[in-house]
Amino acid sequence: MNTQTTKHANDKIPFWKNQKYRRILTDTVTHIFLALMAAIWILPVVWVFLESFNKNTAAYQPTFFPTEYTFNNYIQLFTETSVMNFPRMFMNTLIIAIFTCLISMFFVLAVSFCMSRLRFHGRKTFMNIALILGMFPSIMSVIAIYFILKAFGLTSGSLVIISLILVYSAGSGMGFYVMKGYMDTIPMSLDEAAYLDGCTRWQVFVKIIIPICKPMIVYQAIVGFLGPWLDFVLAKAIARTQDNYTVALGLWQMLQKEYVNEWYARFAAGAVCVSIPIAILFILMQRYYQQSMSGSVKG
């Protein structure tokens, strides 16, 4: 009787006031909105991937998606190097990204350890200065960086690769706040116990802090790798010849008016090739990346 009474009472309530119907309606609208956003997000990715197999290399075409497909764009991208040497650009970027990743990872770990575990005069002042400087975009210093490198003779020849590694790595230690927040969650009692056992600060850093910070190191490795891999502004300012171009500059060059009609499909193929190392990096390190994000938020 009570069930029937409740049922009849619910039937008399307008559907926009019924909690059950409102929840169903809200969930439906939410899922439709998310599906629409997912479609908008994935459409350019699908287009670039399909365009990389387009047989028609012209930039302007009557249809949105290609009508004829071929694998020649990838073959020509890596074999026809007389006009644009994409394999060399790819290797330049890979070398810069790997060395920058390793150097910046050490810098960030060292600075974070000092800021988190040590107490010294000027520590808070340095942290405040680093925080304020981090609010300014790095693009403001591009011209100054270029003339400093030019004064040292590092803007020509193969030294450009070294210059880019120095530039990308030099300021990485200033981005220590996320790593420091993670280190702050590690109990100081571990350090004190190690010091009592006769360990030096370097041994504490290498044998205790670094193993515990493994998830955060993975995060820093991803950030350190993606910075030079995707950067365009600094590379454009420093690299002046195609021999020293990175993939970002190479892809930009393919869209210039003298190349766009022949290289447009190869530009899409190059974009797909550039995304492959990033995708592999995230897939391999996804678990550690999630752990580092949860730990840094907690810290």
CSV table of C-alpha atoms in Angstrom, one decimal:
chain,number,residue,atom,x,y,z
A,1,MET,CA,0.0,0.0,0.0
A,2,ASN,CA,2.8,2.4,0.9
A,3,THR,CA,4.6,1.5,-2.3
A,4,GLN,CA,1.6,2.2,-4.4
A,5,THR,CA,0.9,5.5,-2.6
A,6,THR,CA,4.5,6.6,-3.1
A,7,LYS,CA,4.3,5.7,-6.8
A,8,HIS,CA,1.1,7.6,-7.3
A,9,ALA,CA,2.6,10.6,-5.4
A,10,ASN,CA,5.7,10.5,-7.7
A,11,ASP,CA,3.4,10.4,-10.8
A,12,LYS,CA,1.7,13.6,-9.6
A,13,ILE,CA,5.1,15.4,-9.4
A,14,PRO,CA,6.1,17.3,-12.5
A,15,PHE,CA,9.0,15.6,-14.3
A,16,TRP,CA,11.3,18.7,-13.9
A,17,LYS,CA,10.9,18.4,-10.1
A,18,ASN,CA,11.3,14.7,-9.9
A,19,GLN,CA,14.8,13.9,-8.6
A,20,LYS,CA,15.1,10.7,-10.6
A,21,TYR,CA,14.2,12.2,-13.9
A,22,ARG,CA,16.3,15.3,-13.2
A,23,ARG,CA,19.3,13.0,-12.6
A,24,ILE,CA,18.7,11.0,-15.8
A,25,LEU,CA,18.3,14.2,-17.8
A,26,THR,CA,21.5,15.7,-16.3
A,27,ASP,CA,23.5,12.6,-17.0
A,28,THR,CA,22.2,12.5,-20.6
A,29,VAL,CA,23.0,16.1,-21.2
A,30,THR,CA,26.5,15.7,-19.6
A,31,HIS,CA,27.3,12.6,-21.7
A,32,ILE,CA,26.1,14.3,-24.9
A,33,PHE,CA,28.2,17.4,-24.1
A,34,LEU,CA,31.3,15.3,-23.4
A,35,ALA,CA,30.8,13.2,-26.5
A,36,LEU,CA,30.6,16.4,-28.6
A,37,MET,CA,33.7,17.8,-27.0
A,38,ALA,CA,35.6,14.5,-27.6
A,39,ALA,CA,34.5,14.6,-31.3
A,40,ILE,CA,35.7,18.2,-31.6
A,41,TRP,CA,39.0,17.4,-29.9
A,42,ILE,CA,39.7,14.2,-32.0
A,43,LEU,CA,38.6,15.6,-35.4
A,44,PRO,CA,41.8,17.5,-36.1
A,45,VAL,CA,43.9,14.5,-35.0
A,46,VAL,CA,42.0,12.2,-37.4
A,47,TRP,CA,42.3,14.8,-40.2
A,48,VAL,CA,46.1,15.2,-39.8
A,49,PHE,CA,46.5,11.4,-39.7
A,50,LEU,CA,44.4,10.9,-42.9
A,51,GLU,CA,46.0,13.9,-44.6
A,52,SER,CA,49.4,12.3,-44.1
A,53,PHE,CA,48.4,9.6,-46.5
A,54,ASN,CA,46.8,11.9,-49.0
A,55,LYS,CA,47.9,11.3,-52.6
A,56,ASN,CA,47.1,14.9,-53.5
A,57,THR,CA,49.9,17.1,-52.1
A,58,ALA,CA,48.2,20.4,-52.7
A,59,ALA,CA,47.2,22.6,-49.8
A,60,TYR,CA,43.7,23.5,-51.1
A,61,GLN,CA,41.4,20.6,-51.9
A,62,PRO,CA,37.7,20.4,-52.8
A,63,THR,CA,37.0,17.8,-50.0
A,64,PHE,CA,37.7,17.9,-46.3
A,65,PHE,CA,39.0,14.4,-46.1
A,66,PRO,CA,41.3,12.9,-48.7
A,67,THR,CA,39.8,10.8,-51.5
A,68,GLU,CA,43.0,8.9,-52.5
A,69,TYR,CA,45.6,7.5,-50.2
A,70,THR,CA,49.3,6.6,-50.5
A,71,PHE,CA,52.3,5.9,-48.3
A,72,ASN,CA,54.6,7.9,-50.5
A,73,ASN,CA,54.4,11.0,-48.2
A,74,TYR,CA,56.3,9.2,-45.4
A,75,ILE,CA,58.8,7.6,-47.9
A,76,GLN,CA,59.5,11.0,-49.5
A,77,LEU,CA,59.7,12.7,-46.1
A,78,PHE,CA,62.7,10.6,-45.1
A,79,THR,CA,64.3,9.9,-48.5
A,80,GLU,CA,64.1,13.2,-50.4
A,81,THR,CA,66.5,15.3,-48.4
A,82,SER,CA,67.9,17.6,-51.0
A,83,VAL,CA,65.3,20.4,-50.4
A,84,MET,CA,64.5,19.7,-46.8
A,85,ASN,CA,66.4,17.3,-44.6
A,86,PHE,CA,63.7,16.1,-42.2
A,87,PRO,CA,65.6,13.1,-40.8
A,88,ARG,CA,68.5,15.5,-39.8
A,89,MET,CA,66.0,17.9,-38.2
A,90,PHE,CA,64.4,14.9,-36.4
A,91,MET,CA,67.8,13.8,-35.0
A,92,ASN,CA,68.7,17.3,-34.0
A,93,THR,CA,65.6,17.6,-32.0
A,94,LEU,CA,66.0,14.2,-30.5
A,95,ILE,CA,69.6,14.9,-29.4
A,96,ILE,CA,68.6,18.3,-27.9
A,97,ALA,CA,65.6,16.8,-26.1
A,98,ILE,CA,67.5,13.9,-24.6
A,99,PHE,CA,70.4,16.0,-23.3
A,100,THR,CA,68.1,18.7,-22.0
A,101,CYS,CA,65.9,16.1,-20.3
A,102,LEU,CA,68.9,14.6,-18.4
A,103,ILE,CA,70.5,17.9,-17.5
A,104,SER,CA,67.3,19.6,-16.4
A,105,MET,CA,66.3,16.6,-14.4
A,106,PHE,CA,69.6,16.8,-12.4
A,107,PHE,CA,69.3,20.6,-11.9
A,108,VAL,CA,65.7,20.4,-10.7
A,109,LEU,CA,66.5,17.5,-8.3
A,110,ALA,CA,69.5,19.3,-6.9
A,111,VAL,CA,67.7,22.7,-6.4
A,112,SER,CA,64.6,21.0,-5.0
A,113,PHE,CA,66.7,19.0,-2.5
A,114,CYS,CA,68.4,22.2,-1.3
A,115,MET,CA,65.2,24.1,-1.0
A,116,SER,CA,63.3,21.2,0.7
A,117,ARG,CA,65.9,19.6,3.0
A,118,LEU,CA,68.4,22.3,3.8
A,119,ARG,CA,68.1,25.5,5.8
A,120,PHE,CA,70.4,28.4,4.9
A,121,HIS,CA,70.5,32.2,4.8
A,122,GLY,CA,68.7,33.6,1.8
A,123,ARG,CA,66.6,30.4,1.1
A,124,LYS,CA,63.2,32.2,1.3
A,125,THR,CA,64.5,35.1,-0.7
A,126,PHE,CA,65.7,32.8,-3.5
A,127,MET,CA,62.4,31.0,-3.5
A,128,ASN,CA,60.4,34.3,-3.8
A,129,ILE,CA,62.7,35.6,-6.6
A,130,ALA,CA,62.2,32.3,-8.4
A,131,LEU,CA,58.5,32.5,-8.0
A,132,ILE,CA,58.4,36.1,-9.3
A,133,LEU,CA,60.6,35.4,-12.3
A,134,GLY,CA,58.5,32.4,-13.1
A,135,MET,CA,55.5,34.7,-13.7
A,136,PHE,CA,57.2,36.3,-16.7
A,137,PRO,CA,57.0,34.5,-20.0
A,138,SER,CA,60.3,33.2,-21.3
A,139,ILE,CA,59.7,34.8,-24.7
A,140,MET,CA,60.7,38.1,-23.1
A,141,SER,CA,64.3,37.0,-22.8
A,142,VAL,CA,64.7,35.6,-26.4
A,143,ILE,CA,66.6,38.6,-27.8
A,144,ALA,CA,68.9,38.9,-24.8
A,145,ILE,CA,69.7,35.2,-24.9
A,146,TYR,CA,70.5,35.4,-28.6
A,147,PHE,CA,72.9,38.2,-28.2
A,148,ILE,CA,74.6,36.5,-25.3
A,149,LEU,CA,75.1,33.4,-27.3
A,150,LYS,CA,76.3,35.4,-30.3
A,151,ALA,CA,78.9,37.1,-28.1
A,152,PHE,CA,80.3,33.7,-27.2
A,153,GLY,CA,80.2,32.6,-30.8
A,154,LEU,CA,77.6,29.9,-30.2
A,155,THR,CA,75.1,30.9,-33.0
A,156,SER,CA,76.8,29.3,-36.0
A,157,GLY,CA,77.6,25.8,-37.2
A,158,SER,CA,77.2,22.7,-35.1
A,159,LEU,CA,77.5,24.9,-31.9
A,160,VAL,CA,73.8,25.8,-32.4
A,161,ILE,CA,72.8,22.4,-31.1
A,162,ILE,CA,75.0,23.0,-28.0
A,163,SER,CA,73.5,26.5,-27.6
A,164,LEU,CA,69.9,25.1,-27.6
A,165,ILE,CA,70.8,22.5,-25.0
A,166,LEU,CA,72.4,25.2,-22.8
A,167,VAL,CA,69.4,27.5,-23.2
A,168,TYR,CA,66.8,24.8,-22.5
A,169,SER,CA,68.7,23.4,-19.6
A,170,ALA,CA,70.0,26.6,-17.9
A,171,GLY,CA,66.8,27.9,-16.5
A,172,SER,CA,65.2,24.5,-15.7
A,173,GLY,CA,66.4,24.6,-12.0
A,174,MET,CA,64.1,27.6,-11.4
A,175,GLY,CA,61.1,25.3,-12.0
A,176,PHE,CA,61.7,23.4,-8.8
A,177,TYR,CA,58.4,24.2,-7.0
A,178,VAL,CA,56.5,21.0,-8.0
A,179,MET,CA,59.5,18.8,-7.2
A,180,LYS,CA,60.0,20.6,-3.9
A,181,GLY,CA,56.4,20.1,-3.0
A,182,TYR,CA,56.8,16.4,-3.5
A,183,MET,CA,60.0,16.2,-1.5
A,184,ASP,CA,58.3,18.1,1.4
A,185,THR,CA,56.0,15.1,1.8
A,186,ILE,CA,59.1,12.8,2.6
A,187,PRO,CA,59.6,12.7,6.4
A,188,MET,CA,62.7,14.4,7.7
A,189,SER,CA,63.3,11.5,10.1
A,190,LEU,CA,64.6,9.5,7.1
A,191,ASP,CA,67.4,12.0,6.6
A,192,GLU,CA,68.2,12.3,10.3
A,193,ALA,CA,68.4,8.5,10.6
A,194,ALA,CA,70.8,8.4,7.6
A,195,TYR,CA,73.0,11.2,9.0
A,196,LEU,CA,73.2,9.3,12.3
A,197,ASP,CA,74.4,6.2,10.4
A,198,GLY,CA,77.2,8.3,8.9
A,199,CYS,CA,75.7,9.2,5.5
A,200,THR,CA,76.7,12.4,3.8
A,201,ARG,CA,74.2,14.8,2.2
A,202,TRP,CA,75.1,13.4,-1.2
A,203,GLN,CA,74.4,9.8,-0.1
A,204,VAL,CA,71.1,10.9,1.4
A,205,PHE,CA,70.3,12.6,-1.9
A,206,VAL,CA,71.3,9.6,-4.0
A,207,LYS,CA,70.2,6.7,-1.9
A,208,ILE,CA,67.1,8.0,-0.1
A,209,ILE,CA,65.6,11.0,-1.8
A,210,ILE,CA,66.0,10.0,-5.5
A,211,PRO,CA,64.5,6.5,-5.1
A,212,ILE,CA,61.5,7.9,-3.3
A,213,CYS,CA,61.0,10.6,-5.9
A,214,LYS,CA,60.9,8.2,-8.8
A,215,PRO,CA,57.4,9.1,-9.9
A,216,MET,CA,58.3,12.8,-9.8
A,217,ILE,CA,61.5,12.2,-11.7
A,218,VAL,CA,59.3,10.6,-14.5
A,219,TYR,CA,57.2,13.8,-14.5
A,220,GLN,CA,60.3,16.0,-14.8
A,221,ALA,CA,61.6,13.7,-17.5
A,222,ILE,CA,58.4,14.2,-19.5
A,223,VAL,CA,58.5,18.0,-19.0
A,224,GLY,CA,62.2,18.2,-19.8
A,225,PHE,CA,61.7,16.2,-23.0
A,226,LEU,CA,58.6,18.0,-24.3
A,227,GLY,CA,60.1,21.5,-23.8
A,228,PRO,CA,62.7,21.4,-26.6
A,229,TRP,CA,60.7,18.9,-28.6
A,230,LEU,CA,57.8,21.3,-29.1
A,231,ASP,CA,59.5,24.7,-28.8
A,232,PHE,CA,59.5,27.0,-31.8
A,233,VAL,CA,60.4,30.5,-30.6
A,234,LEU,CA,63.9,29.9,-29.1
A,235,ALA,CA,64.8,27.5,-31.9
A,236,LYS,CA,63.7,30.0,-34.5
A,237,ALA,CA,65.8,32.8,-32.9
A,238,ILE,CA,69.0,30.8,-32.6
A,239,ALA,CA,69.0,28.3,-35.5
A,240,ARG,CA,69.5,30.2,-38.8
A,241,THR,CA,70.2,27.4,-41.3
A,242,GLN,CA,68.4,24.2,-42.1
A,243,ASP,CA,71.3,22.1,-41.0
A,244,ASN,CA,70.5,23.2,-37.4
A,245,TYR,CA,66.7,23.2,-37.7
A,246,THR,CA,64.5,21.3,-35.2
A,247,VAL,CA,61.4,19.5,-36.3
A,248,ALA,CA,59.2,22.5,-35.3
A,249,LEU,CA,61.2,24.7,-37.7
A,250,GLY,CA,61.1,22.1,-40.3
A,251,LEU,CA,57.3,21.8,-40.2
A,252,TRP,CA,57.0,25.5,-40.2
A,253,GLN,CA,59.2,25.7,-43.3
A,254,MET,CA,57.0,23.2,-45.1
A,255,LEU,CA,54.1,25.6,-44.9
A,256,GLN,CA,55.9,28.5,-46.6
A,257,LYS,CA,54.5,29.6,-49.9
A,258,GLU,CA,57.4,28.2,-52.0
A,259,TYR,CA,57.0,24.7,-50.5
A,260,VAL,CA,53.3,24.4,-49.4
A,261,ASN,CA,51.9,22.9,-52.6
A,262,GLU,CA,54.4,20.0,-52.7
A,263,TRP,CA,55.0,19.6,-49.0
A,264,TYR,CA,51.6,20.0,-47.5
A,265,ALA,CA,50.8,16.3,-47.2
A,266,ARG,CA,54.4,15.7,-46.0
A,267,PHE,CA,53.8,18.3,-43.4
A,268,ALA,CA,51.0,16.2,-42.0
A,269,ALA,CA,53.2,13.1,-42.2
A,270,GLY,CA,55.9,15.0,-40.3
A,271,ALA,CA,53.4,16.0,-37.7
A,272,VAL,CA,52.4,12.4,-37.2
A,273,CYS,CA,56.1,11.4,-36.9
A,274,VAL,CA,56.7,14.1,-34.3
A,275,SER,CA,53.8,12.9,-32.2
A,276,ILE,CA,55.0,9.3,-32.1
A,277,PRO,CA,57.8,9.7,-29.5
A,278,ILE,CA,55.5,11.8,-27.3
A,279,ALA,CA,52.8,9.1,-27.4
A,280,ILE,CA,55.3,6.4,-26.6
A,281,LEU,CA,56.8,8.4,-23.7
A,282,PHE,CA,53.4,9.0,-22.2
A,283,ILE,CA,52.3,5.4,-22.6
A,284,LEU,CA,55.4,4.0,-21.0
A,285,MET,CA,55.4,6.5,-18.1
A,286,GLN,CA,51.6,7.0,-17.6
A,287,ARG,CA,51.5,5.1,-14.3
A,288,TYR,CA,54.4,7.0,-12.8
A,289,TYR,CA,53.0,10.3,-14.2
A,290,GLN,CA,49.7,9.7,-12.4
A,291,GLN,CA,51.5,8.9,-9.2
A,292,SER,CA,53.6,12.1,-9.4
A,293,MET,CA,50.6,14.3,-10.0
A,294,SER,CA,48.7,12.8,-7.0
A,295,GLY,CA,51.8,13.3,-4.9
A,296,SER,CA,52.5,16.8,-6.0
A,297,VAL,CA,48.9,17.8,-5.3
A,298,LYS,CA,49.1,16.3,-1.9
A,299,GLY,CA,52.3,18.2,-1.2
